Amino acid sequence: MTEAPEPLKPLKTWSHLAANRRRPSEYEIVSTNLHYSTDNPDAPWELDPNLHMQKWYRKYRNESTLKHEDWNAFRDPHAQVYRTYNLLQDGQEQHVKSLLDQFSDRGHDQLLDAGWFDVLLKLYTPSRYAFHALQMGSAYVAQMAPSSTITNCATFQTGDCLRWLSHTAYRTRELSMASPATGFGEKERQIWENDPVWQGFRELLEKTLVAWDWGEAFAALNLVAKPAVEEALLEQLGKSARANDDTLLGLITQAQMQDAKRHRDWAAALVKMALTVDGNKAVLKGHIDKYMPLAQKAVEAYASALPGLDNAAEEALAGVRTFHNALDLA
Amino acid sequence: MTLLKREDWYDLTRATNWTPKYVSEDELFPEEMSGARGIPMEKWETYDEPYKVTYPEYVSTQREKDAGAYSVKAALERSRFLDNADPGWISTMQAHYGAIALAEYAASTAEARMCRFSKAPGNRNMATFGMLDEVRHGQAQLYFPHSYTRRNRQWDWAHKALHTNEWGAIAARHFFDDMMMTRDAIGVSIMLTFAFETGFTNMQFLGLAADAAEVGDHTFASLISSIQTDESRHAQQGGPALKILIENGKKKDAQQMVDVAFWRAWKLFSVLTGPIMDYYTPLEGRKLSFKEFMLEWIVAQFERQILDLGLDRPWYWDEFMRALDETHHGMHLGVWYWRPTVWWNPSAGVTPEERDWLEEKYPGWNDTWGQCWDVIIDNLKNGKPELTGPETLPVVCNMSNIPIVGTPGNGWNVKDYQLEHEGRLYHFGSEPDRWCFQVDPERYKGHLNFIDRFLAGHVQPPDLMGGLKYMGLAPGEMGDDAHNYEWMSKYAKAAS
């Protein structure tokens, strides 16, 4: 019998982090290398290797055209963990709650112009469908991402999209009370499905939702569809609202943009990491080129209908391009 | 204050289904991912989650919960509980964290499956909170044990276990991957949230929390009972899905999913939670026996729920009730015997006092399991510890991936339930295990359990050391008797 090896010595942290010289942060301790399904590329799941879900993950995650040999090295630039996410968003929600409370006390909705109600029904309250599509798309990226640090960013993003949807739902009810005849809370689905102002976004989002390759799903959602929605439905709609004395909507969209900025930060960090690998630039550019024409059509149809703004569509598209330019994809 | 009440606007947050136009409904919700089972979209829109929570309520409540759990940890850090804790309790925590932390994190992906692919809008929103909840459970159950990594290398397994091919980790992955990772959205809602979380997480997070409080581990007790408050919320996603399935003629399908998930959960708990509660937890800290916890949390509550929903008791209910007296004792004996193959130090839990307790809780224990322990005790007493460790491999079940056990001694009923399928011989630990395979062989037929891998030459060299290497266990990590056999002194005294 050979001599037994020396017992392993205790470590100051997880063995997978122990090689780092730095003491790991709380973020690293609780966020890194958590997906066991990436350990065996041939069989992500501990079942028959030919099961449908094995094939799905092999094809759309492991064999994605977006490649990196160590996605686990990705770090969220905000180093957000569950605990801090709730601290941040509870604070943000207190802010929105106090806005809703104060503006309601002041009779804000009673002072709105009658014509503005029609604008809101057409261009604002149907946004719950768009936000929900972003929520669903974020959940797809979360379940397909090849590392837990990416998954977590997409998970918090899913929560944020539900947050935006919730604001819209809340305001929809308030508006229906202020103007019962307009059709708030009743006509949104019909408008989302039929009004030409929404069909571009509907097409963009439906097609984004069926991008199964995780890299394509990420790019379509986080680099194109989401920024396009944000520039049009948060930035430009907010601007139009302020121009039409709907101060409350302007403030809510500003609060939501805080989330959007965080999402763009992690997306940009992921792109930066991806660009260290040959071939990924062309892959990402390809995805952007595929979805941008749809985004352009969507933004033009929607933003040109916003009252009180001259160049809303151009500005919204410029906002998306500014984001793209910072990604160094040219 | 003029804020709307939740019920004034809640329904609008879940009025989010639309008819897709630029892609087809089947493209947007592929059947293999959604699992609508031919039930039209409008029916899924009737899904009504019993526990309603909004986003602002969620972040506020969860912030408070975390503040509670983390501040208890911080406050008690100086109490040096672990320095004086019974080694059996330390093993309990190590087994728990290793098997649970990454599995809970993985459950976030299962929740995301529902959030993206369920045709029920209420389900998609609740699953969003579920995704966040499971990130919480993964992260907290890594943060807490991380502060112990300096103590010994077994604590590393809180993060490492599910990344290895240790046999218990294979069993845990096989179970969780079957219940939650490879199912369509509706399958997840029924198998993970209804069958598993409604019943079994109560056992692991409330039953064990009761024991933790008894032994004085208030940090662990507050953490896992706080986790259970999330579980009991998001576990309610399955009920309304079951209702829709039953109303639309899919009761048979629903019943089968419940029956498979329930049996499989039971088997995993028989090897994880049974030994923890009845053998590792110090005698004075045992609030109830494992069987009593099971009767309270599973039999009384879960049985009522399935009947209320219009389902039947699983067909194997009598066998399940019988197994409550038996299976986990065999699992414990096996785990202790093959102790180098686990990442914690199993506590034998068979001092004369503990045996009295076991005999009281499980009449006949001494005449069956006790006979095996008598042999072990004699060998230890006679200075032959080498006879108390493994030389061969156990027969492992192709469904549960844990050893096939039965009652030894005067109650002998050990049996290998075999099945030949497409030319391969499979082994199962019970009739229900074999049944789980038979109802869906495509899910399982190509999987190799630890023994299959050994026989296929994956484990090199083909001996115990090769096996330990394959499992990722090195000295310093592999288990030994939790109390370093000190409990034997009670037998030595009795003999002298």
Short mmCIF file of N, CA, C and O in Angstrom, two decimals, chain B residues 210-252:
data_model
loop_
_atom_site.label_atom_id
_atom_site.label_comp_id
_atom_site.label_asym_id
_atom_site.label_seq_id
_atom_site.Cartn_x
_atom_site.Cartn_y
_atom_site.Cartn_z
N ALA B 210 -35.92 23.53 14.00
CA ALA B 210 -36.34 23.20 15.36
C ALA B 210 -35.22 22.49 16.10
O ALA B 210 -34.91 22.80 17.26
N ASP B 211 -34.58 21.54 15.41
CA ASP B 211 -33.43 20.86 16.02
C ASP B 211 -32.29 21.84 16.30
O ASP B 211 -31.65 21.78 17.35
N ALA B 212 -32.05 22.74 15.34
CA ALA B 212 -30.95 23.71 15.49
C ALA B 212 -31.18 24.56 16.73
O ALA B 212 -30.26 24.82 17.51
N ALA B 213 -32.41 25.00 16.91
CA ALA B 213 -32.72 25.81 18.09
C ALA B 213 -32.49 25.01 19.37
O ALA B 213 -31.97 25.52 20.36
N GLU B 214 -32.87 23.74 19.33
CA GLU B 214 -32.67 22.88 20.51
C GLU B 214 -31.19 22.72 20.86
O GLU B 214 -30.83 22.68 22.02
N VAL B 215 -30.35 22.59 19.83
CA VAL B 215 -28.92 22.41 20.14
C VAL B 215 -28.22 23.76 20.36
O VAL B 215 -27.04 23.80 20.64
N GLY B 216 -28.95 24.86 20.19
CA GLY B 216 -28.37 26.18 20.48
C GLY B 216 -27.75 26.86 19.28
O GLY B 216 -27.07 27.87 19.42
N ASP B 217 -27.96 26.31 18.07
CA ASP B 217 -27.39 26.95 16.87
C ASP B 217 -28.41 27.94 16.31
O ASP B 217 -29.10 27.67 15.33
N HIS B 218 -28.47 29.11 16.93
CA HIS B 218 -29.50 30.07 16.54
C HIS B 218 -29.21 30.75 15.21
O HIS B 218 -30.11 31.21 14.52
N THR B 219 -27.95 30.78 14.83
CA THR B 219 -27.60 31.35 13.52
C THR B 219 -28.22 30.50 12.41
O THR B 219 -28.90 31.00 11.51
N PHE B 220 -27.97 29.20 12.48
CA PHE B 220 -28.49 28.28 11.48
C PHE B 220 -30.02 28.24 11.53
O PHE B 220 -30.69 28.26 10.50
N ALA B 221 -30.55 28.21 12.73
CA ALA B 221 -32.01 28.16 12.89
C ALA B 221 -32.66 29.39 12.25
O ALA B 221 -33.67 29.27 11.54
N SER B 222 -32.09 30.58 12.50
CA SER B 222 -32.74 31.78 11.96
C SER B 222 -32.58 31.83 10.44
O SER B 222 -33.48 32.26 9.72
N LEU B 223 -31.44 31.37 9.94
CA LEU B 223 -31.24 31.39 8.48
C LEU B 223 -32.24 30.47 7.78
O LEU B 223 -32.96 30.89 6.87
N ILE B 224 -32.29 29.21 8.21
CA ILE B 224 -33.10 28.29 7.41
C ILE B 224 -34.59 28.51 7.65
O ILE B 224 -35.39 28.28 6.75
N SER B 225 -34.98 29.01 8.81
CA SER B 225 -36.41 29.28 8.97
C SER B 225 -36.80 30.52 8.17
O SER B 225 -37.92 30.62 7.66
N SER B 226 -35.87 31.45 7.99
CA SER B 226 -36.13 32.60 7.14
C SER B 226 -36.26 32.16 5.67
O SER B 226 -37.11 32.65 4.93
N ILE B 227 -35.42 31.23 5.28
CA ILE B 227 -35.51 30.69 3.92
C ILE B 227 -36.88 30.05 3.69
O ILE B 227 -37.50 30.21 2.64
N GLN B 228 -37.36 29.35 4.69
CA GLN B 228 -38.64 28.65 4.51
C GLN B 228 -39.81 29.62 4.28
O GLN B 228 -40.77 29.27 3.62
N THR B 229 -39.68 30.85 4.81
CA THR B 229 -40.77 31.80 4.56
C THR B 229 -40.88 32.13 3.07
O THR B 229 -41.96 32.39 2.56
N ASP B 230 -39.74 32.10 2.36
CA ASP B 230 -39.79 32.28 0.90
C ASP B 230 -40.34 31.03 0.23
O ASP B 230 -41.15 31.11 -0.70
N GLU B 231 -39.87 29.89 0.69
CA GLU B 231 -40.30 28.62 0.09
C GLU B 231 -41.82 28.49 0.17
O GLU B 231 -42.47 28.08 -0.77
N SER B 232 -42.36 28.84 1.34
CA SER B 232 -43.79 28.61 1.51
C SER B 232 -44.59 29.57 0.63
O SER B 232 -45.73 29.28 0.27
N ARG B 233 -43.98 30.68 0.22
CA ARG B 233 -44.64 31.56 -0.75
C ARG B 233 -44.54 30.99 -2.15
O ARG B 233 -45.54 30.71 -2.80
N HIS B 234 -43.27 30.75 -2.60
CA HIS B 234 -43.18 30.37 -4.02
C HIS B 234 -43.58 28.92 -4.27
O HIS B 234 -43.80 28.54 -5.42
N ALA B 235 -43.71 28.13 -3.20
CA ALA B 235 -44.22 26.76 -3.38
C ALA B 235 -45.66 26.76 -3.87
O ALA B 235 -46.15 25.76 -4.37
N GLN B 236 -46.34 27.91 -3.70
CA GLN B 236 -47.76 27.95 -4.06
C GLN B 236 -48.00 28.15 -5.55
O GLN B 236 -49.13 28.36 -5.98
N GLN B 237 -46.94 28.08 -6.33
CA GLN B 237 -47.13 28.21 -7.78
C GLN B 237 -47.72 26.95 -8.39
O GLN B 237 -48.34 26.99 -9.45
N GLY B 238 -47.51 25.81 -7.74
CA GLY B 238 -47.95 24.55 -8.34
C GLY B 238 -49.45 24.32 -8.24
O GLY B 238 -50.07 23.79 -9.17
N GLY B 239 -50.03 24.72 -7.12
CA GLY B 239 -51.46 24.45 -6.89
C GLY B 239 -52.36 24.93 -8.02
O GLY B 239 -53.13 24.14 -8.58
N PRO B 240 -52.28 26.22 -8.40
CA PRO B 240 -53.16 26.70 -9.47
C PRO B 240 -52.89 26.02 -10.82
O PRO B 240 -53.83 25.86 -11.62
N ALA B 241 -51.65 25.62 -11.06
CA ALA B 241 -51.35 24.90 -12.32
C ALA B 241 -52.02 23.53 -12.29
O ALA B 241 -52.60 23.08 -13.29
N LEU B 242 -51.95 22.88 -11.12
CA LEU B 242 -52.60 21.57 -10.98
C LEU B 242 -54.10 21.69 -11.23
O LEU B 242 -54.71 20.85 -11.90
N LYS B 243 -54.67 22.75 -10.69
CA LYS B 243 -56.10 22.97 -10.84
C LYS B 243 -56.47 23.05 -12.33
O LYS B 243 -57.42 22.43 -12.79
N ILE B 244 -55.69 23.82 -13.07
CA ILE B 244 -55.97 23.98 -14.50
C ILE B 244 -55.80 22.65 -15.24
O ILE B 244 -56.62 22.28 -16.08
N LEU B 245 -54.78 21.90 -14.89
CA LEU B 245 -54.58 20.59 -15.54
C LEU B 245 -55.77 19.68 -15.26
O LEU B 245 -56.30 19.03 -16.17
N ILE B 246 -56.20 19.64 -14.01
CA ILE B 246 -57.29 18.74 -13.66
C ILE B 246 -58.60 19.17 -14.34
O ILE B 246 -59.32 18.34 -14.91
N GLU B 247 -58.85 20.49 -14.34
CA GLU B 247 -60.08 20.99 -14.97
C GLU B 247 -60.11 20.70 -16.47
O GLU B 247 -61.17 20.69 -17.09
N ASN B 248 -58.94 20.52 -17.04
CA ASN B 248 -58.89 20.33 -18.48
C ASN B 248 -58.50 18.90 -18.87
O ASN B 248 -57.89 18.66 -19.91
N GLY B 249 -58.87 17.99 -17.99
CA GLY B 249 -58.74 16.58 -18.35
C GLY B 249 -57.34 16.02 -18.32
O GLY B 249 -57.06 15.01 -18.97
N LYS B 250 -56.45 16.67 -17.58
CA LYS B 250 -55.06 16.17 -17.54
C LYS B 250 -54.69 15.65 -16.15
O LYS B 250 -53.54 15.71 -15.74
N LYS B 251 -55.68 15.14 -15.45
CA LYS B 251 -55.40 14.67 -14.09
C LYS B 251 -54.36 13.56 -14.09
O LYS B 251 -53.48 13.54 -13.23
N LYS B 252 -54.45 12.67 -15.04
CA LYS B 252 -53.52 11.52 -15.04
C LYS B 252 -52.08 12.01 -15.15
O LYS B 252 -51.19 11.54 -14.43
#
